[in-house]
XYZ file of N, CA, C and O in Angstrom:
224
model
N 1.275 6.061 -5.664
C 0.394 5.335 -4.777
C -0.271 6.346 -3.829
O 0.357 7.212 -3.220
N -1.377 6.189 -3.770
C -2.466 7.329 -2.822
C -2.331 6.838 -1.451
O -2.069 5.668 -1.173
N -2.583 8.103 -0.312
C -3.046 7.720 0.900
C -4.089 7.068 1.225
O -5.087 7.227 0.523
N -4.137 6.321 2.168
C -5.262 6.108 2.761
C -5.644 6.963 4.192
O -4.986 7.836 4.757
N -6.698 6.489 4.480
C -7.139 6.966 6.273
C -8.006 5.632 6.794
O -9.039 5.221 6.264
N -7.368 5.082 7.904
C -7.627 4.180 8.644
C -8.610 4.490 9.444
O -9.059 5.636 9.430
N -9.312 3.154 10.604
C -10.458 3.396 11.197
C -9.961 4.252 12.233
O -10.625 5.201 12.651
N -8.471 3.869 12.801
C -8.123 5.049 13.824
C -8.173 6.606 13.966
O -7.913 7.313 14.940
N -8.724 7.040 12.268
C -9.062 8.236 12.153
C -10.011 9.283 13.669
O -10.788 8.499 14.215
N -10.060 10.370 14.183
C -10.119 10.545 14.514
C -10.776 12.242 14.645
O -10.919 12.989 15.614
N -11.085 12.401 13.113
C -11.972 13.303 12.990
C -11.684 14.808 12.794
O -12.392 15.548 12.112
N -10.316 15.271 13.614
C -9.866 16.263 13.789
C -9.543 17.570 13.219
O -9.352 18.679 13.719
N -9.535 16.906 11.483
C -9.315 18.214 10.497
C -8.305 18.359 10.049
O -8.076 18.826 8.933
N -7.478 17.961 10.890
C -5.771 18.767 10.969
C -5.545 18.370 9.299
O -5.276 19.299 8.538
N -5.688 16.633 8.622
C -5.278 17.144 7.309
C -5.784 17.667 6.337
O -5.214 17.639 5.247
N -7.088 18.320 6.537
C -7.678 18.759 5.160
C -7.120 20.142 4.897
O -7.354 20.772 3.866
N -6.393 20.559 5.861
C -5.952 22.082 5.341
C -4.539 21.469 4.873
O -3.880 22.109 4.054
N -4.210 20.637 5.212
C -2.238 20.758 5.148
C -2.333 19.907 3.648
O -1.246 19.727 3.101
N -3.385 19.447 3.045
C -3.415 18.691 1.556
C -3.643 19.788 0.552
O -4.612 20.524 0.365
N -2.224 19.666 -0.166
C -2.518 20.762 -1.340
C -3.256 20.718 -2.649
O -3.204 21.571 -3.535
N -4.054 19.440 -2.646
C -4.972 19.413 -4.018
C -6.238 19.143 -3.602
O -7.076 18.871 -4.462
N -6.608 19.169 -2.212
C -8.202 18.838 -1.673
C -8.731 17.421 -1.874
O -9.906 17.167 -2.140
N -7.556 16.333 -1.691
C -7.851 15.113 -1.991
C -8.654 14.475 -0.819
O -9.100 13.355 -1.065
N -8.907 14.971 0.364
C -9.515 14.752 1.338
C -11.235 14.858 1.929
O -11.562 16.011 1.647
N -12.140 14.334 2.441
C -12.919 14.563 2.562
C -13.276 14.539 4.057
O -12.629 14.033 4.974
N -14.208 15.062 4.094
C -14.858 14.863 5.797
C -16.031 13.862 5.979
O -16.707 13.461 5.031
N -16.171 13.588 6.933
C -16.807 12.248 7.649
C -16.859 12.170 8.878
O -16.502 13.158 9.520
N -17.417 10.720 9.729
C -17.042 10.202 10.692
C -16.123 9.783 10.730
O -15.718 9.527 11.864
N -14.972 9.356 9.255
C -13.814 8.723 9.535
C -13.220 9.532 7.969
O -13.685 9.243 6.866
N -12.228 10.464 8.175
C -11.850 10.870 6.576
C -11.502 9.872 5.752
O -11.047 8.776 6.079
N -11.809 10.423 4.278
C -11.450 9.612 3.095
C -10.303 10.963 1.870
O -10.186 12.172 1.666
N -9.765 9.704 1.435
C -8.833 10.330 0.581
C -9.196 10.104 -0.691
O -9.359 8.921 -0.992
N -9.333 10.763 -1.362
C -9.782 10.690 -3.144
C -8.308 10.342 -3.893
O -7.435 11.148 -4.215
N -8.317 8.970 -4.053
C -7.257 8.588 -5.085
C -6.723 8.762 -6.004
O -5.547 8.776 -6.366
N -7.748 8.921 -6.463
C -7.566 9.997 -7.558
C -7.236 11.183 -8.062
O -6.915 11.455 -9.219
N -7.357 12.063 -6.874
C -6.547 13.646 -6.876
C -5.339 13.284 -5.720
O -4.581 14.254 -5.717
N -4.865 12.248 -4.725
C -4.119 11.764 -4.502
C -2.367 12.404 -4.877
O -1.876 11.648 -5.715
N -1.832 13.014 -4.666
C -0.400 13.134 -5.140
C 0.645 12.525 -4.597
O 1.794 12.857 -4.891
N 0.317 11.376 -3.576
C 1.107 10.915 -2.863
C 2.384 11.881 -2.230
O 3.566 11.752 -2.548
N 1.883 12.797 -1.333
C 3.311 13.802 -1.153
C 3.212 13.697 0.516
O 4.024 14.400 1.117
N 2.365 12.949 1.262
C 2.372 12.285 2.582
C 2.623 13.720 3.374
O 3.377 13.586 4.338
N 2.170 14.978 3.169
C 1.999 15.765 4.282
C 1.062 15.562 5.073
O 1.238 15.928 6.235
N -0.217 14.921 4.706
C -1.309 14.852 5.695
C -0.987 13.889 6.264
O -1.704 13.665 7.240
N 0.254 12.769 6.003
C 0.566 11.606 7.515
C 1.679 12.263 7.741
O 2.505 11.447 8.150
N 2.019 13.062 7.699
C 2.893 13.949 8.436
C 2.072 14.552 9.631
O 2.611 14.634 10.734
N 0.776 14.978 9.439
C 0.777 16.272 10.387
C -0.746 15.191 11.363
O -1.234 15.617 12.410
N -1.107 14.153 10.850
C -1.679 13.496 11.516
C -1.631 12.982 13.185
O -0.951 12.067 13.648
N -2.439 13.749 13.797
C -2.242 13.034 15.358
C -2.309 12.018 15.250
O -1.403 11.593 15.967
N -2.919 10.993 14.697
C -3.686 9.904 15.417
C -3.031 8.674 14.676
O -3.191 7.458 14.781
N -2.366 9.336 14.017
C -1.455 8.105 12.820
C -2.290 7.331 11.851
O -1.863 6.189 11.679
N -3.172 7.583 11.291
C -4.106 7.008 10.600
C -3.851 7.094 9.496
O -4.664 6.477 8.808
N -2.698 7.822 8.660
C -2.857 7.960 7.321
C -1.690 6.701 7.282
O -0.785 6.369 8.048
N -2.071 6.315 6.307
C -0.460 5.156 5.550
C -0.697 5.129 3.969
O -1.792 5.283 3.428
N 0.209 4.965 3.488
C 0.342 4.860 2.495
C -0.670 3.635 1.921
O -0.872 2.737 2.739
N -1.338 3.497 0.589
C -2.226 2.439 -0.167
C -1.329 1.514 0.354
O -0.186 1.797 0.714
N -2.061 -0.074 0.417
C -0.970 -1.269 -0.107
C -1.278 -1.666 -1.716
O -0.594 -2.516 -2.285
């Protein structure tokens, strides 16, 4: 199951370096590519703003 990024996103960066397959993108609000996705939850690990959660 892939991450998501919520509206509480917050712009910051912090997970596009800490994701080890570049499943991430930049924006006004990041997006996670589901598809390269590995579900290994370091980027809601290192998230300030708590925005990442797991898909439902």
């Amino acid at each position: 199951m892939a991450y998501v990024i919520s509206d509480d996103c917050i712009a910051c960066g912090t997970c596009i370096d800490e994701c080890p397959v570049g499943a991430i993108s930049e924006g006004d609000i990041y997006s996670i590519d589901p598809e390269q996705c590995t579900d290994c939850g370091t980027c809601a690990d290192v998230c300030p703003s708590e925005a990442i959660h797991p898909a439902e």
